[in-house]
Coordinates of C-alpha atoms in Angstrom, one line a residue:
Chain A
X1 CA 0.0 0.0 0.1
X2 CA 1.4 3.5 -1.1
X3 CA 1.5 6.3 1.3
X4 CA 0.4 9.4 -0.5
X5 CA 1.7 12.7 0.1
X6 CA 0.2 15.7 -1.5
X7 CA 1.6 19.2 -1.6
X8 CA -0.7 21.9 -2.6
X9 CA 1.1 25.0 -4.0
X10 CA 4.1 25.5 -6.3
X11 CA 5.8 28.4 -4.5
X12 CA 8.6 28.7 -2.1
X13 CA 7.0 26.7 0.5
X14 CA 5.7 24.0 -1.5
X15 CA 8.6 23.4 -4.0
X16 CA 11.0 23.4 -1.1
X17 CA 8.9 21.0 0.9
X18 CA 8.3 18.6 -2.2
X19 CA 12.2 18.5 -3.1
X20 CA 13.2 17.9 0.4
X21 CA 10.6 15.1 1.1
X22 CA 11.8 13.4 -2.0
X23 CA 15.4 13.8 -0.6
X24 CA 14.5 12.4 2.7
X25 CA 12.1 9.6 1.6
X26 CA 14.0 8.7 -1.7
X27 CA 14.4 5.0 -0.6
X28 CA 10.6 4.9 0.1
X29 CA 9.7 6.5 -3.1
X30 CA 12.1 4.2 -5.2
X31 CA 10.4 1.2 -3.6
X32 CA 6.8 2.4 -4.4
X33 CA 6.0 2.7 -0.8
X34 CA 5.6 6.5 -0.9
X35 CA 4.3 8.6 -3.8
X36 CA 4.8 12.4 -3.7
X37 CA 2.7 14.6 -5.7
X38 CA 2.7 18.5 -6.0
X39 CA -0.5 20.1 -7.4
X40 CA -0.1 23.7 -8.7
X41 CA -2.5 25.8 -10.4
X42 CA 0.4 27.2 -12.7
X43 CA 3.3 25.5 -14.2
X44 CA 5.5 28.1 -13.3
X45 CA 7.4 28.9 -10.1
X46 CA 7.7 32.5 -9.7
X47 CA 10.3 34.0 -7.3
X48 CA 8.5 37.1 -6.2
X49 CA 11.4 39.1 -4.5
X50 CA 12.7 39.6 -8.3
X51 CA 9.7 42.1 -8.9
X52 CA 11.2 44.3 -6.5
X53 CA 14.2 45.0 -8.8
X54 CA 12.0 45.3 -11.9
X55 CA 10.9 49.0 -11.5
X56 CA 14.5 50.0 -11.3
X57 CA 15.4 48.1 -14.6
X58 CA 17.7 45.7 -12.6
X59 CA 15.8 42.7 -13.4
X60 CA 13.2 41.7 -16.1
X61 CA 10.0 39.9 -15.2
X62 CA 11.1 36.8 -16.9
X63 CA 14.0 36.4 -14.4
X64 CA 11.6 35.7 -11.7
X65 CA 9.9 32.7 -13.3
X66 CA 11.0 29.1 -14.0
X67 CA 9.0 26.0 -15.2
X68 CA 8.3 24.0 -12.0
X69 CA 9.3 20.9 -14.0
X70 CA 13.0 22.5 -14.1
X71 CA 13.0 22.8 -10.2
X72 CA 10.9 20.0 -8.9
X73 CA 12.7 16.4 -8.6
X74 CA 11.6 14.2 -11.7
X75 CA 10.5 11.4 -9.1
X76 CA 7.7 13.9 -7.9
X77 CA 4.4 13.8 -9.9
X78 CA 3.5 17.4 -11.0
X79 CA -0.4 17.8 -11.4
X80 CA -1.0 21.2 -13.0
X81 CA -4.6 21.9 -11.8
X82 CA -6.6 23.9 -9.3
X83 CA -7.8 22.4 -6.1
X84 CA -11.5 23.1 -5.6
X85 CA -12.0 21.4 -2.2
X86 CA -10.1 19.5 0.5
X87 CA -12.2 16.8 2.0
X88 CA -10.2 16.4 5.3
X89 CA -12.6 13.7 6.4
X90 CA -12.2 11.7 3.5
X91 CA -8.8 12.8 3.0
X92 CA -9.1 13.6 -0.9
X93 CA -8.6 16.7 -2.9
X94 CA -11.0 17.8 -5.7
X95 CA -9.6 19.1 -8.8
X96 CA -11.1 21.4 -11.3
X97 CA -10.2 19.5 -14.3
X98 CA -8.9 16.0 -13.2
X99 CA -11.4 14.6 -10.7
X100 CA -10.1 13.9 -7.3
X101 CA -6.9 12.5 -5.7
X102 CA -6.5 10.9 -2.2
X103 CA -3.9 11.8 0.4
X104 CA -2.5 10.3 3.9
X105 CA -0.6 13.6 4.4
X106 CA -1.4 17.0 2.9
X107 CA 0.8 20.0 3.0
X108 CA -1.0 23.3 2.2
X109 CA 1.3 25.9 0.8
X110 CA -1.2 28.2 -1.2
X111 CA 0.7 31.4 -0.1
X112 CA -1.0 35.0 0.1
X113 CA -2.5 36.9 -2.6
X114 CA -2.5 40.5 -2.8
X115 CA -6.1 42.0 -2.7
X116 CA -5.6 44.9 -5.3
X117 CA -9.2 45.4 -5.9
X118 CA -10.0 45.5 -2.2
X119 CA -7.2 47.8 -1.4
X120 CA -8.2 51.7 -1.6
X121 CA -6.4 53.4 -4.4
X122 CA -5.1 50.3 -6.0
X123 CA -7.8 48.8 -7.9
X124 CA -9.1 49.3 -11.4
X125 CA -10.3 52.8 -10.6
X126 CA -7.2 53.8 -8.7
X127 CA -3.7 54.7 -9.7
X128 CA -1.6 53.2 -7.0
X129 CA 1.2 51.1 -8.1
X130 CA 2.7 47.9 -6.5
X131 CA 5.3 45.3 -7.2
X132 CA 3.4 42.0 -6.5
X133 CA 3.2 40.7 -10.0
X134 CA 5.0 41.1 -13.3
X135 CA 2.8 43.6 -15.1
X136 CA 2.5 45.8 -12.1
X137 CA 6.2 46.1 -11.6
X138 CA 6.5 46.9 -15.4
X139 CA 4.1 49.6 -15.2
X140 CA 5.9 51.2 -12.0
X141 CA 9.3 50.9 -14.1
X142 CA 7.4 53.2 -16.9
X143 CA 6.0 55.5 -14.1
X144 CA 9.4 55.8 -12.4
X145 CA 11.2 56.4 -15.8
X146 CA 9.5 59.7 -16.3
X147 CA 9.1 60.7 -12.6
X148 CA 11.5 63.5 -12.0
X149 CA 9.6 65.9 -9.6
X150 CA 6.7 65.8 -7.1
X151 CA 5.8 63.6 -4.1
X152 CA 6.3 59.8 -4.1
X153 CA 4.1 58.3 -1.2
X154 CA 5.0 54.8 -0.2
X155 CA 2.5 53.3 1.8
X156 CA 1.8 50.1 3.7
X157 CA -1.8 50.1 3.3
X158 CA -3.1 47.0 5.3
X159 CA -1.5 44.2 7.3
X160 CA -0.4 41.4 7.3
X161 CA 1.7 41.8 4.2
X162 CA 4.2 39.5 2.6
X163 CA 8.1 40.2 2.6
X164 CA 8.5 42.4 5.7
X165 CA 11.4 44.4 4.4
X166 CA 9.9 45.6 1.2
X167 CA 8.6 49.0 2.8
X168 CA 11.9 49.9 4.1
X169 CA 14.0 48.8 1.2
X170 CA 11.9 50.2 -1.4
X171 CA 11.8 53.7 0.2
X172 CA 15.5 53.7 0.7
X173 CA 16.1 52.4 -2.8
X174 CA 14.0 55.2 -4.2
X175 CA 16.0 57.9 -2.0
X176 CA 19.3 56.3 -3.3
X177 CA 18.3 56.2 -7.0
X178 CA 16.9 59.8 -7.0
X179 CA 20.0 61.0 -5.6
X180 CA 22.0 59.2 -8.4
X181 CA 19.8 60.6 -10.9
X182 CA 20.1 64.2 -9.5
X183 CA 16.3 64.5 -9.0
X184 CA 16.0 64.0 -5.2
X185 CA 15.8 67.8 -4.7
X186 CA 12.8 68.0 -6.7
X187 CA 11.0 64.7 -5.3
X188 CA 9.5 64.5 -1.6
X189 CA 9.4 61.1 -0.4
X190 CA 6.8 60.3 2.3
X191 CA 6.2 56.9 4.0
X192 CA 3.2 55.9 5.5
X193 CA 2.6 52.9 8.0
X194 CA -0.7 51.7 9.6
X195 CA 0.6 51.2 13.2
X196 CA 2.1 53.4 15.7
X197 CA 5.8 52.8 14.5
X198 CA 7.6 52.7 11.3
X199 CA 7.7 48.8 11.2
X200 CA 5.9 45.9 12.8
X201 CA 9.3 44.5 13.8
X202 CA 10.5 46.5 16.8
X203 CA 14.1 46.4 15.7
X204 CA 13.6 47.4 12.3
X205 CA 11.4 50.3 13.5
X206 CA 14.2 51.5 15.5
X207 CA 16.8 50.8 13.0
X208 CA 15.0 52.6 10.0
X209 CA 14.1 55.7 12.1
X210 CA 17.3 57.5 12.0
X211 CA 18.0 56.4 8.5
X212 CA 14.8 57.9 7.2
X213 CA 15.6 61.1 9.3
X214 CA 19.1 61.4 7.6
X215 CA 17.6 61.0 4.2
X216 CA 14.8 63.6 4.8
X217 CA 12.0 61.0 4.3
X218 CA 8.7 62.3 5.9
X219 CA 6.8 59.6 7.7
X220 CA 3.3 59.1 9.0
X221 CA 2.4 56.3 11.6
X222 CA -0.9 55.0 12.4
X223 CA -1.9 56.2 9.1
X224 CA -5.2 54.2 8.1
X225 CA -6.3 54.5 4.5
X226 CA -10.0 55.4 4.2
X227 CA -10.5 56.3 0.6
X228 CA -8.3 57.5 -2.2
X229 CA -9.3 60.2 -4.6
X230 CA -7.4 59.1 -7.6
X231 CA -8.4 61.8 -9.8
X232 CA -7.2 64.7 -7.3
X233 CA -4.4 62.4 -6.2
X234 CA -5.1 62.7 -2.4
X235 CA -5.4 59.8 0.1
X236 CA -8.0 60.5 2.8
X237 CA -7.0 58.8 6.1
X238 CA -9.5 57.6 8.7
X239 CA -8.3 60.1 11.2
X240 CA -9.1 62.9 8.7
X241 CA -5.5 63.5 7.4
X242 CA -5.2 64.2 3.9
X243 CA -2.1 63.5 1.7
X244 CA -1.3 64.5 -1.7
X245 CA 0.7 62.5 -4.0
X246 CA 2.0 62.6 -7.5
X247 CA 3.1 58.9 -7.4
X248 CA 1.6 56.3 -5.0
X249 CA 3.4 53.0 -4.4
X250 CA 2.4 50.6 -1.9
X251 CA 1.8 47.2 -0.1
X252 CA -1.9 46.2 -0.6
X253 CA -3.8 44.1 1.7
X254 CA -2.9 40.2 1.3
X255 CA -5.5 37.3 1.8
X256 CA -5.3 33.6 1.7
X257 CA -7.0 31.3 -0.9
X258 CA -10.7 31.0 -0.3
X259 CA -9.9 27.2 -0.2
X260 CA -8.9 27.5 3.5
X261 CA -12.1 28.8 4.8
X262 CA -14.1 26.7 2.3
X263 CA -12.3 23.5 3.4
X264 CA -12.9 24.3 7.0
X265 CA -8.9 24.9 7.8
X266 CA -9.3 28.4 9.3
X267 CA -11.8 31.3 9.2
X268 CA -9.2 33.3 6.9
X269 CA -5.5 32.4 7.3
X270 CA -4.9 28.5 7.9
X271 CA -4.9 27.8 11.5
X272 CA -2.0 25.5 12.6
X273 CA -0.1 25.0 15.7
X274 CA 2.8 27.3 15.5
X275 CA 5.4 24.6 16.5
X276 CA 4.2 21.5 14.8
X277 CA 2.5 23.3 11.8
X278 CA -0.3 20.9 11.8
X279 CA -3.8 21.9 11.1
X280 CA -5.9 22.8 14.1
X281 CA -8.8 21.4 12.4
X282 CA -7.7 18.3 10.4
X283 CA -5.4 15.3 10.9
X284 CA -2.5 14.7 8.7
X285 CA -2.7 18.2 7.2
X286 CA 0.2 20.8 7.6
X287 CA 0.6 24.2 6.5
X288 CA 3.7 25.8 5.1
X289 CA 4.3 29.6 4.5
X290 CA 2.3 32.6 4.1
X291 CA -1.0 30.9 4.1
X292 CA -0.7 29.9 7.9
X293 CA -1.5 31.8 10.8
X294 CA 1.8 31.6 12.8
X295 CA 2.9 34.7 14.7
X296 CA 5.6 35.9 12.5
X297 CA 6.4 37.4 9.3
X298 CA 5.1 36.3 6.2
X299 CA 8.6 35.9 4.5
X300 CA 10.1 33.4 2.1
X301 CA 12.6 32.4 4.6
X302 CA 10.0 31.4 7.1
X303 CA 8.6 29.1 4.4
X304 CA 11.9 27.9 3.9
X305 CA 12.5 26.8 7.5
X306 CA 9.0 25.7 8.2
X307 CA 9.1 23.4 5.3
X308 CA 12.3 21.6 7.0
X309 CA 10.1 20.9 10.0
X310 CA 7.1 19.8 8.0
X311 CA 9.3 17.6 6.2
X312 CA 10.9 15.8 9.2
X313 CA 7.5 15.4 10.6
X314 CA 5.7 14.0 7.5
X315 CA 8.7 11.8 6.8
X316 CA 8.5 10.5 10.4
X317 CA 4.7 9.8 10.1
X318 CA 5.3 8.1 6.7
X319 CA 7.7 5.7 8.3
X320 CA 5.3 5.1 11.3
X321 CA 7.5 7.0 13.7
X322 CA 6.6 9.8 16.3
X323 CA 7.6 13.2 14.7
X324 CA 9.9 15.2 17.2
X325 CA 11.0 18.1 15.1
X326 CA 9.3 21.5 15.9
X327 CA 9.3 24.9 14.5
X328 CA 10.7 28.0 16.5
X329 CA 9.6 30.7 14.1
X330 CA 13.0 31.0 12.4
X331 CA 13.0 34.1 10.1
X332 CA 16.0 35.9 8.3
X333 CA 15.5 38.9 6.1
X334 CA 17.8 41.2 4.3
X335 CA 17.4 45.0 4.7
X336 CA 18.9 46.8 1.8
X337 CA 19.6 50.6 2.6
X338 CA 19.9 52.1 -0.8
X339 CA 21.9 50.9 -3.7
X340 CA 25.2 49.6 -2.3
X341 CA 24.7 48.5 1.2
X342 CA 22.4 46.5 3.5
X343 CA 22.0 44.8 6.8
X344 CA 19.8 41.7 8.0
X345 CA 17.5 40.7 10.6
X346 CA 17.0 37.1 12.1
X347 CA 14.5 36.3 14.7
X348 CA 12.3 33.5 16.0
X349 CA 9.1 33.3 17.9
X350 CA 11.1 34.0 21.2
X351 CA 13.8 36.3 20.2
X352 CA 13.9 39.8 19.0
X353 CA 16.5 40.7 16.1
X354 CA 19.4 42.7 16.6
X355 CA 20.1 44.9 13.2
X356 CA 23.7 45.9 12.7
X357 CA 24.9 48.8 10.7
X358 CA 24.7 48.4 6.9
X359 CA 27.5 47.0 5.1
X360 CA 28.6 46.7 1.4
X361 CA 29.2 42.6 2.0
X362 CA 25.7 42.0 3.2
X363 CA 24.4 44.0 0.0
X364 CA 26.5 41.6 -2.0
X365 CA 25.2 38.7 0.1
X366 CA 21.6 39.7 -0.9
X367 CA 22.4 40.0 -4.7
X368 CA 24.2 36.5 -4.3
X369 CA 21.2 35.0 -2.6
X370 CA 18.9 36.3 -5.2
X371 CA 20.8 34.1 -7.6
X372 CA 21.1 31.1 -5.1
X373 CA 17.4 31.0 -4.5
X374 CA 17.1 28.4 -7.3
X375 CA 19.3 26.1 -5.4
X376 CA 17.0 26.8 -2.4
X377 CA 13.7 25.9 -4.4
X378 CA 15.4 22.6 -5.2
X379 CA 15.7 21.8 -1.6
X380 CA 19.5 22.4 -1.4
X381 CA 20.1 25.4 0.9
Chain B
X1 CA 26.0 51.5 22.9
X2 CA 27.4 53.9 20.3
X3 CA 27.9 57.3 21.6
X4 CA 27.8 56.1 25.3
X5 CA 31.0 56.4 27.7
X6 CA 32.6 52.9 27.8
X7 CA 32.9 51.5 31.2
X8 CA 36.3 49.8 31.4
X9 CA 35.2 47.4 34.2
X10 CA 32.1 46.2 32.4
X11 CA 32.1 42.5 31.7
X12 CA 31.6 42.9 27.9
X13 CA 34.5 45.2 27.8
X14 CA 36.8 42.8 30.1
X15 CA 35.5 39.7 27.7
X16 CA 36.4 41.6 24.7
X17 CA 40.0 42.7 26.0
X18 CA 40.6 39.0 27.1
X19 CA 39.7 38.0 23.5
X20 CA 41.9 40.5 22.0
X21 CA 44.9 39.6 24.3
X22 CA 44.6 36.1 23.5
X23 CA 44.5 36.5 19.7
X24 CA 47.4 38.8 19.9
X25 CA 49.4 36.1 22.0
X26 CA 48.5 33.5 19.5
X27 CA 49.5 35.5 16.7
X28 CA 46.0 35.2 15.3
X29 CA 45.5 38.8 15.4
X30 CA 48.4 39.4 12.8
X31 CA 46.8 36.7 10.6
X32 CA 43.5 38.5 11.0
X33 CA 44.9 41.9 10.1
X34 CA 46.5 40.1 7.0
X35 CA 43.1 38.7 5.9
X36 CA 41.4 42.1 6.4
X37 CA 43.9 43.4 3.6
X38 CA 42.5 40.8 1.3
X39 CA 38.8 41.5 2.2
X40 CA 39.5 45.1 1.7
X41 CA 40.9 44.4 -1.7
X42 CA 37.9 42.3 -2.6
X43 CA 35.7 45.1 -1.4
X44 CA 37.4 47.4 -3.8
X45 CA 37.7 44.8 -6.6
X46 CA 34.3 43.4 -6.8
X47 CA 31.3 45.1 -8.3
X48 CA 27.6 44.0 -8.4
X49 CA 27.7 42.4 -11.8
X50 CA 30.7 40.2 -10.6
X51 CA 28.7 38.9 -7.7
X52 CA 25.6 38.4 -9.8
X53 CA 27.3 36.5 -12.8
X54 CA 29.6 34.5 -10.6
X55 CA 27.0 33.3 -8.3
X56 CA 24.6 32.5 -11.4
X57 CA 27.5 30.3 -12.8
X58 CA 27.9 28.7 -9.5
X59 CA 24.1 28.1 -9.2
X60 CA 24.1 26.4 -12.7
X61 CA 26.9 24.1 -11.6
X62 CA 25.1 23.4 -8.3
X63 CA 21.9 22.4 -9.9
X64 CA 24.0 20.0 -12.1
X65 CA 25.5 18.7 -9.1
X66 CA 22.3 18.4 -7.2
X67 CA 20.8 16.5 -10.0
X68 CA 23.7 14.1 -9.9
X69 CA 23.8 13.6 -6.2
X70 CA 20.0 12.5 -6.5
X71 CA 20.9 9.8 -9.1
X72 CA 23.7 7.4 -7.6
X73 CA 22.8 4.9 -10.1
X74 CA 23.5 7.3 -12.9
X75 CA 26.9 8.0 -11.3
X76 CA 27.8 4.4 -11.2
X77 CA 26.9 4.0 -15.0
X78 CA 29.1 7.1 -15.6
X79 CA 31.7 5.5 -13.9
X80 CA 31.1 2.5 -16.2
X81 CA 31.3 4.5 -19.3
X82 CA 34.5 6.5 -18.0
X83 CA 36.2 3.2 -17.4
X84 CA 35.3 1.7 -20.8
X85 CA 36.4 5.1 -22.6
X86 CA 39.7 4.8 -20.7
X87 CA 40.3 1.3 -21.9
X88 CA 39.1 2.0 -25.4
X89 CA 42.1 3.0 -27.6
X90 CA 44.0 4.1 -24.5
X91 CA 47.1 4.8 -26.6
X92 CA 46.1 7.9 -28.8
X93 CA 49.2 7.0 -31.0
X94 CA 47.8 3.5 -31.5
X95 CA 44.0 3.7 -32.4
X96 CA 42.1 0.4 -33.3
X97 CA 42.2 -1.1 -36.5
X98 CA 39.5 -0.4 -39.0
X99 CA 36.6 -2.7 -39.3
X100 CA 34.6 -3.5 -42.6
X101 CA 31.1 -4.9 -42.6
X102 CA 32.1 -8.5 -42.3
X103 CA 34.3 -7.8 -39.5
X104 CA 31.6 -5.9 -37.7
X105 CA 29.3 -8.8 -38.2
X106 CA 31.8 -11.0 -36.9
X107 CA 32.3 -8.7 -33.8
X108 CA 28.5 -9.0 -33.0
X109 CA 29.1 -12.4 -32.0
X110 CA 31.7 -11.5 -29.5
X111 CA 30.0 -12.2 -26.0
X112 CA 31.3 -8.7 -24.6
X113 CA 30.1 -6.9 -27.6
X114 CA 26.8 -8.7 -27.1
X115 CA 26.6 -7.5 -23.5
X116 CA 27.5 -3.9 -24.4
X117 CA 24.7 -4.1 -27.2
X118 CA 22.3 -5.1 -24.4
X119 CA 23.4 -2.1 -22.4
X120 CA 22.9 0.3 -25.3
X121 CA 19.7 -1.1 -26.4
X122 CA 18.3 -0.8 -22.8
X123 CA 19.8 2.7 -22.6
X124 CA 17.7 3.5 -25.9
X125 CA 14.5 2.1 -24.3
X126 CA 14.9 4.1 -21.1
X127 CA 15.9 7.2 -23.3
X128 CA 12.4 6.9 -25.0
X129 CA 10.6 6.5 -21.8
X130 CA 12.4 9.5 -20.0
X131 CA 11.7 11.6 -23.2
X132 CA 7.9 10.6 -22.8
X133 CA 7.9 11.3 -19.1
X134 CA 9.5 14.7 -19.6
X135 CA 7.2 15.8 -22.5
X136 CA 4.3 15.0 -20.0
X137 CA 5.9 17.3 -17.2
X138 CA 6.5 20.2 -19.6
X139 CA 3.1 19.9 -21.2
X140 CA 1.4 22.9 -19.9
X141 CA -1.7 22.7 -22.0
X142 CA -3.2 19.3 -20.5
X143 CA -1.0 19.9 -17.3
X144 CA -1.5 16.3 -15.8
X145 CA 0.1 12.9 -16.1
X146 CA -3.2 11.1 -16.7
X147 CA -1.7 8.0 -16.0
X148 CA -0.8 8.8 -12.6
X149 CA -4.3 10.3 -11.3

């Protein structure tokens, strides 16, 4: 009898989990005792952090994407289809085009999707820009190439959002780029954040405050978007503040796949034990990455480290052992401080990060990591 | 800590001094200073394109090694081919004699050639199967290996 392991989602969490499970269970897969399947709505794996560089002309959208078949071990079955329902009592998945498939262990890694239409100023009627898909990143590139005076507002509109470093990095990169171009004196940069400090991670908020001051970046905290008048180019905040802009760039709200609520895995985000990553509502079901409600940042590194825990636990269960590995909330993020220096922060559920002064070496490390990511996706690093 | 007056009696200061003294006494400090010069050189010589392009090349090599590492049987077969290649015309100045059609037919009766032919024909069959499997994985239209659902 074959143990069926199914992974839903071909992003960071799903791909790393699948490849590392294959490495861990290669004997069982070869003998036919275990089968691993990865179900992805799209046949492409997209490394979304690449989109950060697209508006600045430092990367092309095509650099972000590779066929899953290039990255996923050949012994893992790939199914390109959309999961329409998870039957956690019958342990099966319904697919849009291909019937249903059974599972003994299920890993849900469906990520977080930007809610562009639901974010004031960013939908079809708005003129806010973002970097969360290829088309939007290219559109922002066109805007930035013609932007040489006025006010750039960078706003985190809603939380939680993916990739915690983006607001800080984008704002500081914009400052550095405008200085290089000689347009900084004609461009005001304003940063807004929806809570009472400049970043949700305390250490990041402390680190960035003097740096924004030094660069003359105006900041607003507890800035809650109410409405945006796109014609007049004015943001109306909930407290009555009005903020004019010439170019609005921001982080929209994010939401999980509706599959989670429809399948009873959580009211919104997938509800899991923060240490075992097992569903609060179903046996043999695990969550990895942005889709979960674990109390830490929605970052690729969290998905990567969490995948390691899930792989150990699923492999132990597939072998009939008691799983022991637990997740401590490990996260590590780079913090670029412009065009030629960077720092980083690492933290867990129980430890706050210490953020050092930025250096050129860490900037290089980030550039290098963006390339080595493809090894990470293969489950190597 | 920066901007504050250092307390020379603070435990952290004493620990840092102890470490520094140990590094000095063992000669490690001189080595570190020398290494720092190399780091400094790297910082001045390296640019972003060098970091990107070098890393990209290493990643391609890493992907190749990763594939190989996951295929120990393939490595054994590669070693087999390597050994056979080594023993085939080992002396570049003395290549094997030419073989005509009749000689080739006679060679096919050689038990070792028969074994090698078996290997090659099996390889061709596996190659065909792998080509089919790969085509299914890259078939983004139907998007599913129906045999496996």
